[in-house]
mmCIF file of C-alpha atoms in Angstrom:
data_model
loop_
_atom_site.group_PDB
_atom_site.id
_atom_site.type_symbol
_atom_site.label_atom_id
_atom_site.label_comp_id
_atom_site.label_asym_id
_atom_site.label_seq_id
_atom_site.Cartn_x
_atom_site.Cartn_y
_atom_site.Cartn_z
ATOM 1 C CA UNK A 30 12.074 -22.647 3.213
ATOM 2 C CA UNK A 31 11.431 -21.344 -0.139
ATOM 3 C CA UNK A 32 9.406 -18.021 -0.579
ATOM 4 C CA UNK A 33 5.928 -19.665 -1.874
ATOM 5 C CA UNK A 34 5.928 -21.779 1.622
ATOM 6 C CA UNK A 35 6.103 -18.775 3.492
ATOM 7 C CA UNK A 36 3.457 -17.248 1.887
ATOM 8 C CA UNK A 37 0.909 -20.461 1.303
ATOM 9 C CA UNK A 38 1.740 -21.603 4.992
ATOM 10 C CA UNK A 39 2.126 -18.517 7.132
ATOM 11 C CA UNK A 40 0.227 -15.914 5.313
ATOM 12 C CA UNK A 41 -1.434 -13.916 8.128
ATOM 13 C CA UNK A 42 -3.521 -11.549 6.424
ATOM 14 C CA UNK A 43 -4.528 -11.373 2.392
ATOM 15 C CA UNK A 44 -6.354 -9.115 0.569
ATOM 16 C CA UNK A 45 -7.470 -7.290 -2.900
ATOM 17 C CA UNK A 46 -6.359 -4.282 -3.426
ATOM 18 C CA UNK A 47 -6.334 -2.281 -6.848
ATOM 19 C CA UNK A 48 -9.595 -1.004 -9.038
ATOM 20 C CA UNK A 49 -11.776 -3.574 -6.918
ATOM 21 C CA UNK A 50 -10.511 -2.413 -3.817
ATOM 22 C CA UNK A 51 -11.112 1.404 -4.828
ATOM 23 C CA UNK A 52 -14.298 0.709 -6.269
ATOM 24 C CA UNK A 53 -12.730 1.644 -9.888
ATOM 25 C CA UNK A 54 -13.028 -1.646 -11.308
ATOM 26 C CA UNK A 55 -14.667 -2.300 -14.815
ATOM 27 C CA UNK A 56 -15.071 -5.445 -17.179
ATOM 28 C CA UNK A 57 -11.538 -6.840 -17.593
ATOM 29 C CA UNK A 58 -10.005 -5.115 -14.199
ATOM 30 C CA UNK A 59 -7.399 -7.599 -13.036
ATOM 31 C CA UNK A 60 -7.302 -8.606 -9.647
ATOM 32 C CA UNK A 61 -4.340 -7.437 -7.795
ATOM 33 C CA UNK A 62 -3.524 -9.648 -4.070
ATOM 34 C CA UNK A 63 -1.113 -8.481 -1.420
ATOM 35 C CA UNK A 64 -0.529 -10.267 1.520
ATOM 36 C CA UNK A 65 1.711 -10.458 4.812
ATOM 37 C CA UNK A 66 3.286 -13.391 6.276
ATOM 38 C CA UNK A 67 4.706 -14.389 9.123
ATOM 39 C CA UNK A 68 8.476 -16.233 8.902
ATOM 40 C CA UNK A 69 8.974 -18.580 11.721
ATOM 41 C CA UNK A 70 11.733 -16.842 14.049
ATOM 42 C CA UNK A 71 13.707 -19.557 14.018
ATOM 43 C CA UNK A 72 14.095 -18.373 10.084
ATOM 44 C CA UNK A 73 15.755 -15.572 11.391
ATOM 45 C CA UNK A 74 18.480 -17.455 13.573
ATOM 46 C CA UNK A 75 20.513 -18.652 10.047
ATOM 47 C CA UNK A 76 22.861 -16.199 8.157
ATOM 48 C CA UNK A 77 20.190 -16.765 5.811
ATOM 49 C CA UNK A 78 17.321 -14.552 6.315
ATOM 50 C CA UNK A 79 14.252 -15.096 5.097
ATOM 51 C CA UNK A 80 12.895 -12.544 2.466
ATOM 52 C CA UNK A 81 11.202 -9.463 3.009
ATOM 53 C CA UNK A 82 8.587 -9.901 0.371
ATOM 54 C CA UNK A 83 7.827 -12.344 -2.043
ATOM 55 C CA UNK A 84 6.232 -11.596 -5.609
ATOM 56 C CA UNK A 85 3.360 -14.723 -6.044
ATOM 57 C CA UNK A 86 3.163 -17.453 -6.304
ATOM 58 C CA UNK A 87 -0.043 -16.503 -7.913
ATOM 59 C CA UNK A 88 0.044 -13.608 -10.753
ATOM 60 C CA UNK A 89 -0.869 -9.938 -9.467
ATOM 61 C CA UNK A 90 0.147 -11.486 -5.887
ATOM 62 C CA UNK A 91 2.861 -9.905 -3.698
ATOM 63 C CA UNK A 92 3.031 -10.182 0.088
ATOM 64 C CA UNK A 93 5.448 -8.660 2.634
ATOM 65 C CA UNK A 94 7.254 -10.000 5.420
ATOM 66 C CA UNK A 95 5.420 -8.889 8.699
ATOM 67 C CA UNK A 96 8.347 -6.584 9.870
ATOM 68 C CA UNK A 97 9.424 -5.138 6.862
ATOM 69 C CA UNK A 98 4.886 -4.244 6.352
ATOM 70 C CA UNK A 99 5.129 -2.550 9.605
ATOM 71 C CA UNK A 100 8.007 -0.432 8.935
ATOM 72 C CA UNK A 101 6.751 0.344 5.703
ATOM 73 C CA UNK A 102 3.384 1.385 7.171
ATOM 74 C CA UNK A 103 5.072 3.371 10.440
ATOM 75 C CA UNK A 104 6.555 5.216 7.614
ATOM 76 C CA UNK A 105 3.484 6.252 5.686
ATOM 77 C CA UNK A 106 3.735 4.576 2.914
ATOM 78 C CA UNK A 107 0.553 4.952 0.881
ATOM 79 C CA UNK A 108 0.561 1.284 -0.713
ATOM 80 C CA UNK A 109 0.797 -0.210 1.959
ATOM 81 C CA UNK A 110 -1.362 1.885 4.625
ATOM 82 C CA UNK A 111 -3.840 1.281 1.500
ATOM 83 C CA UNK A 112 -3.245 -2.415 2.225
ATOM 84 C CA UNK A 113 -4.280 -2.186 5.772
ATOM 85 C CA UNK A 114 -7.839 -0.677 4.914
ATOM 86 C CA UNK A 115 -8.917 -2.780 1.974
ATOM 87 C CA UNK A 116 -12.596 -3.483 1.947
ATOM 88 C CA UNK A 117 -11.912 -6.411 0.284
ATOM 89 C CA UNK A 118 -10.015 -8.908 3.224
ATOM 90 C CA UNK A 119 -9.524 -12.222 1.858
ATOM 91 C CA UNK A 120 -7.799 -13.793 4.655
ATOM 92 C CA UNK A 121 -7.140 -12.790 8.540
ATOM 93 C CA UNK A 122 -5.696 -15.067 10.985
ATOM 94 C CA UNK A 123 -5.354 -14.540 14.662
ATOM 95 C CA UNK A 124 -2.768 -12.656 14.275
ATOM 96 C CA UNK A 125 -3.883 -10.631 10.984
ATOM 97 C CA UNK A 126 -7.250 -9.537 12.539
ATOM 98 C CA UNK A 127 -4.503 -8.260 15.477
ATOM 99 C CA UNK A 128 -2.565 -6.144 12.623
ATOM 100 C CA UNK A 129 -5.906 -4.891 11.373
ATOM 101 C CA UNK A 130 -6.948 -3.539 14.860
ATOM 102 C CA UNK A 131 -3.615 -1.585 14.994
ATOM 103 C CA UNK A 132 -4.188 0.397 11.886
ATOM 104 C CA UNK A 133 -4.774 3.308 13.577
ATOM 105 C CA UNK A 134 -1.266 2.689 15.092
ATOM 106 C CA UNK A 135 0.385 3.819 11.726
ATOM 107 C CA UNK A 136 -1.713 7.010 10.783
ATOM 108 C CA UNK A 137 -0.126 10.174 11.487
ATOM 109 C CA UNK A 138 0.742 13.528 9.812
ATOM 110 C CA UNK A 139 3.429 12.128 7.866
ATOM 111 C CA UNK A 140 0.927 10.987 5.498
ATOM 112 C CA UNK A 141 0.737 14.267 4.274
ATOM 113 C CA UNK A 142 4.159 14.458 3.012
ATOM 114 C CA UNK A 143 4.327 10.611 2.231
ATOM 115 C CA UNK A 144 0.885 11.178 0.142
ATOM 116 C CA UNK A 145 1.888 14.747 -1.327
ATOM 117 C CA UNK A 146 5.289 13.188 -2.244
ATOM 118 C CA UNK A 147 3.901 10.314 -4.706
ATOM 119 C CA UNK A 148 1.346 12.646 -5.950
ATOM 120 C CA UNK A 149 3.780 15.282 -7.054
ATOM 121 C CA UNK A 150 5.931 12.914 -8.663
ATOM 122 C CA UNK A 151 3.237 11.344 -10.723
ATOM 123 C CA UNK A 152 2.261 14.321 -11.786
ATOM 124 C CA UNK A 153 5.297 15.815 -12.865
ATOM 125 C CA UNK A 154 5.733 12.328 -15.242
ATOM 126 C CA UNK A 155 2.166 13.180 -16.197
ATOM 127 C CA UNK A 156 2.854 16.694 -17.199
ATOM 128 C CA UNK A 157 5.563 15.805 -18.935
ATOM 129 C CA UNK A 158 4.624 13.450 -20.913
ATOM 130 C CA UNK A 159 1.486 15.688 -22.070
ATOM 131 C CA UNK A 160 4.095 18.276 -23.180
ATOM 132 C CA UNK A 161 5.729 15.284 -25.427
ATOM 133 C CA UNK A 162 2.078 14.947 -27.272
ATOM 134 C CA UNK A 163 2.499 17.597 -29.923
ATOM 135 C CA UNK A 164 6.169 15.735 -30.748
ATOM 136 C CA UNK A 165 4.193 12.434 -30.730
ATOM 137 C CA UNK A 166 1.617 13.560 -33.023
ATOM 138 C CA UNK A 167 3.764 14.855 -35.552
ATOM 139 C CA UNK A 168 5.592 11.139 -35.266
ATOM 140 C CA UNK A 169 1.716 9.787 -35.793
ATOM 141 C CA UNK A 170 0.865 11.977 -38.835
ATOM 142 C CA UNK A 171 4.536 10.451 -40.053
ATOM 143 C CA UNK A 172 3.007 6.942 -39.950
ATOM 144 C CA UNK A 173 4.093 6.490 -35.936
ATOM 145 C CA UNK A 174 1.669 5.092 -33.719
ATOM 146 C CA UNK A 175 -0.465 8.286 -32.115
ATOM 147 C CA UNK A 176 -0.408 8.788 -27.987
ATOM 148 C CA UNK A 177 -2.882 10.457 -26.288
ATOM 149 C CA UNK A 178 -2.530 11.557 -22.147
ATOM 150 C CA UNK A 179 -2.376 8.385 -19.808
ATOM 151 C CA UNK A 180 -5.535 8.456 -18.763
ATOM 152 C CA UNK A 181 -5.986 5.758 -16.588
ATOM 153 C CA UNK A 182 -3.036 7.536 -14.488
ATOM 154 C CA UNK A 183 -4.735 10.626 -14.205
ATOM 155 C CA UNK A 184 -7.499 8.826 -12.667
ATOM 156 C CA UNK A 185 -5.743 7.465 -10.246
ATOM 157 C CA UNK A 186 -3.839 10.499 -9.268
ATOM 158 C CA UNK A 187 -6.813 12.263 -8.349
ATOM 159 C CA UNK A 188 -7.949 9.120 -6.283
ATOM 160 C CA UNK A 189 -4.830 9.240 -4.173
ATOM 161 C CA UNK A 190 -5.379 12.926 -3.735
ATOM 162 C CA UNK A 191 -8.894 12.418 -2.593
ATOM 163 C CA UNK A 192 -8.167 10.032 -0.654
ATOM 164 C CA UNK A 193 -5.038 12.054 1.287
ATOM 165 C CA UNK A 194 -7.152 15.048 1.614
ATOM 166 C CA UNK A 195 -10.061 13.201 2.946
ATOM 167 C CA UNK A 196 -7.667 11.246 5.853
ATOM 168 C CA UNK A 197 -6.362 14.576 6.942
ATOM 169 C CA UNK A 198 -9.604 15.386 7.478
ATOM 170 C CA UNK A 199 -11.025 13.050 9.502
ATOM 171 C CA UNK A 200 -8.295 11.144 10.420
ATOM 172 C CA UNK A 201 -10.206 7.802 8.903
ATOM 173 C CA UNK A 202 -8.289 6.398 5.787
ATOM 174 C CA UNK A 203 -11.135 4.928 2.687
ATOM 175 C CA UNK A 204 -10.020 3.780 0.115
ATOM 176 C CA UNK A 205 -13.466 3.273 -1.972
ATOM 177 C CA UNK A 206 -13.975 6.193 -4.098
ATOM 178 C CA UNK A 207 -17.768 6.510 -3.463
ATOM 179 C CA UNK A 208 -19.467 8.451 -5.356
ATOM 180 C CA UNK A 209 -16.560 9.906 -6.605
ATOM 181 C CA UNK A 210 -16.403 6.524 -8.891
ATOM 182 C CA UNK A 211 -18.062 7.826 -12.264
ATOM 183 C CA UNK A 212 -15.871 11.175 -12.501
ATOM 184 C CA UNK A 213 -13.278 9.674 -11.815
ATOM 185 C CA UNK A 214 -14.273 6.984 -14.807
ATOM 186 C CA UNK A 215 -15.008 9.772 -17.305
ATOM 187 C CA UNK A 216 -11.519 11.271 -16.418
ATOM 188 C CA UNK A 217 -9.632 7.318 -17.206
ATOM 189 C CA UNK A 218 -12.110 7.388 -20.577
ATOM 190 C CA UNK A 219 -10.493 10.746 -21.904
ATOM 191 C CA UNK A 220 -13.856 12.187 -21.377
ATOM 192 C CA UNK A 221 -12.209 15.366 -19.507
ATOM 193 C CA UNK A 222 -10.282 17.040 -20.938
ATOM 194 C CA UNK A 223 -6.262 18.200 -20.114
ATOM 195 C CA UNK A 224 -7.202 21.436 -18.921
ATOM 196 C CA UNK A 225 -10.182 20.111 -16.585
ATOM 197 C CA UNK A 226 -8.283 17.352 -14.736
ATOM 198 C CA UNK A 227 -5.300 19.353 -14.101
ATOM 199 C CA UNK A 228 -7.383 22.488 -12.564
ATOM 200 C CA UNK A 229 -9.085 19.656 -10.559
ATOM 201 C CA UNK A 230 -5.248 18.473 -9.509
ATOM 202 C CA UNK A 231 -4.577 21.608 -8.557
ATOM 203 C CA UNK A 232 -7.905 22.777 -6.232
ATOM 204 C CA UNK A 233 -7.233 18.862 -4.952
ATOM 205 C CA UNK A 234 -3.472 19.785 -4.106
ATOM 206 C CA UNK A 235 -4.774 23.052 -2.530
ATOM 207 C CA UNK A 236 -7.385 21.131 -0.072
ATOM 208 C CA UNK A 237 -5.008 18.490 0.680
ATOM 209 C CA UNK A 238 -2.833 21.312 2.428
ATOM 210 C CA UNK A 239 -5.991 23.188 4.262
ATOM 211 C CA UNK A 240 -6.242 19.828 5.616
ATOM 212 C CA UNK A 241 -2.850 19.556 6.751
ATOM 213 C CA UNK A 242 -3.173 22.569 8.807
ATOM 214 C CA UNK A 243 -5.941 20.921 10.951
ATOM 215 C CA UNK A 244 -5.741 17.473 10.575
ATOM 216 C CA UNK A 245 -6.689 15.538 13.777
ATOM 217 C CA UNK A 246 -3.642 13.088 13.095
ATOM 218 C CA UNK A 247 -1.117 12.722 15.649
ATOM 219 C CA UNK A 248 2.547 14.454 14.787
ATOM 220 C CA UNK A 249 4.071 10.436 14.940
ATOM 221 C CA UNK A 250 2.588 6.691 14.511
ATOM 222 C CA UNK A 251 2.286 4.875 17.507
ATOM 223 C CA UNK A 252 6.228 3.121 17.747
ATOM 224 C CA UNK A 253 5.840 1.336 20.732
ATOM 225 C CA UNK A 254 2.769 -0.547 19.983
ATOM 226 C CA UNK A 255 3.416 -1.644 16.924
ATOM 227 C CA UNK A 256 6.715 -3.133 18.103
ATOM 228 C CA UNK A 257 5.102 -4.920 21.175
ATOM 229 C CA UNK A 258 2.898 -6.142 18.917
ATOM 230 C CA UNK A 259 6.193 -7.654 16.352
ATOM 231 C CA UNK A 260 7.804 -9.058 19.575
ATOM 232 C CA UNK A 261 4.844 -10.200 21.006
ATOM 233 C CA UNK A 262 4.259 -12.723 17.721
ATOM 234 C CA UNK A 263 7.744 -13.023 17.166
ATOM 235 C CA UNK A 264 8.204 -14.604 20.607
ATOM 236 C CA UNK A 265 4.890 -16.832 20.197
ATOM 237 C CA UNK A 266 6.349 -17.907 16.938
ATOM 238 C CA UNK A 267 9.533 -18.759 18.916
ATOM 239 C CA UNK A 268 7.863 -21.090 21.012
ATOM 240 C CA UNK A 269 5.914 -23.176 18.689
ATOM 241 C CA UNK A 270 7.103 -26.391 17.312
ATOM 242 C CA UNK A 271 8.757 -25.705 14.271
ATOM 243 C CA UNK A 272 8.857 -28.731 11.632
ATOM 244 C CA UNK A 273 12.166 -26.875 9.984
ATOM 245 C CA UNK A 274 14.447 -26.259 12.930
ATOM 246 C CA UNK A 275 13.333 -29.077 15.764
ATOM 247 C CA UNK A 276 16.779 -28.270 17.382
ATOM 248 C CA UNK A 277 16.330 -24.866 18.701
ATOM 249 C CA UNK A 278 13.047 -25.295 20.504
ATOM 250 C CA UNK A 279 15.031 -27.430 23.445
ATOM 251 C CA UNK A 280 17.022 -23.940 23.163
ATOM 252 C CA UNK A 281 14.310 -21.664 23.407
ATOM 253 C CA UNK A 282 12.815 -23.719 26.203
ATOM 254 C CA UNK A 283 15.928 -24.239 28.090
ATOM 255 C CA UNK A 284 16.424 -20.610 28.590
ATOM 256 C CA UNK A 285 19.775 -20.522 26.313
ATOM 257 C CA UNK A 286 22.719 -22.204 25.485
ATOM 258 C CA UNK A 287 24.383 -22.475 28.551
#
């Protein structure tokens, strides 16, 4: 089966994500899809597996496989627990809507370092490459092309940082930035400057970690759910006729192989 089938015939749950999902969007945003699918088991029976993800077929489209989400999510990562809370759902099936209702499942207080983690890092890259602005100036006054601070990434920053300090709090993960939407605009503009974002970066950093210390988040996601719920469709999936592999349903019927 070749990855666009999996993902035009067994998506299970679609949505925006991006600017429109955060509420950031302006004139010209693109429009970023992720999806999950769901590979027939009987996929899974042939020394060739079926992928774990599959970038398009559509540009700014990239869907995971439904395992490899779920692990991803029981592991905090902040893409794709983003995913799961999109305002913007283009598609659930059965299943899907299932996945949605389990989102609480997956929150726990490793967001905290799983949030802190990406944050730092981007920051670091954004620190750094304000230090290279003098050096990049002088190249510009040479007849180089001038560089200012990446903006737009200092916007987001502070997003994700809102966003993980605002989860610890309450436990509830939104991803819309509210009211927050216009500062957070001025800052992707260059209307703040250096000096103003990064103080905000650092009182942002500084709640984030109050939060931490009384966050109503469990200490671990919810393992055993989440996987009853994986064997639960893989094991429908099992049972349904299956167009690419007629000859294992008489198989799964039969009990085994005798």
């Amino acid at each position: 089966m070749r990855p666009e089938t999996l993902v035009r015939d067994h998506t299970v749950y679609a949505c925006v994500m991006g600017s429109r999902a955060f509420g950031l969007a302006t004139e010209g945003s693109d429009t970023d899809r992720r999806g999950v699918y769901l590979a027939p088991t009987s996929l899974f029976w042939r020394f060739d597996k079926p992928p774990t993800h599959v970038e398009g077929p559509a540009e700014e489209q990239f869907s995971w496989e439904l395992e490899r989400f779920c692990e991803l999510a029981l592991r905090a990562n902040p893409n794709i627990l983003e995913c799961l809370h999109s305002p913007l759902v283009e598609y659930a099936d059965d299943t899907g809507r299932e996945l949605l209702a389990l989102r609480g499942a997956f929150l726990s207080r490793r967001v905290h370092e799983t949030f802190t983690r990406y944050a730092h890092g981007q920051r670091r890259k954004l620190e750094a490459h304000v230090r290279a602005l003098p050096r990049a100036l002088d190249s510009a006054r040479a007849g180089g092309t001038p560089t200012a601070p990446r903006w737009k990434h200092a916007m987001h920053l502070l997003r994700l940082l809102t966003s993980a300090r605002d989860l610890l709090r309450t436990g509830t993960l939104t991803i819309d930035v509210g009211d927050h939407r216009e500062p957070l605009l001025a800052v992707k503009r260059g209307e703040v400057p250096w000096s103003g974002v990064e103080a905000r970066m650092t009182r942002l950093e500084r709640e984030v970690e109050e939060a931490a210390r009384r966050t109503p988040l469990p200490p671990e996601p919810d393992h055993r759910r989440v996987e009853d719920f994986l064997v639960r469709v893989r094991r429908a999936s099992a049972l349904q006729a299956d167009p690419y592999e007629e000859g294992v349903q008489g198989v799964v019927r039969g009990g085994g192989v005798g």
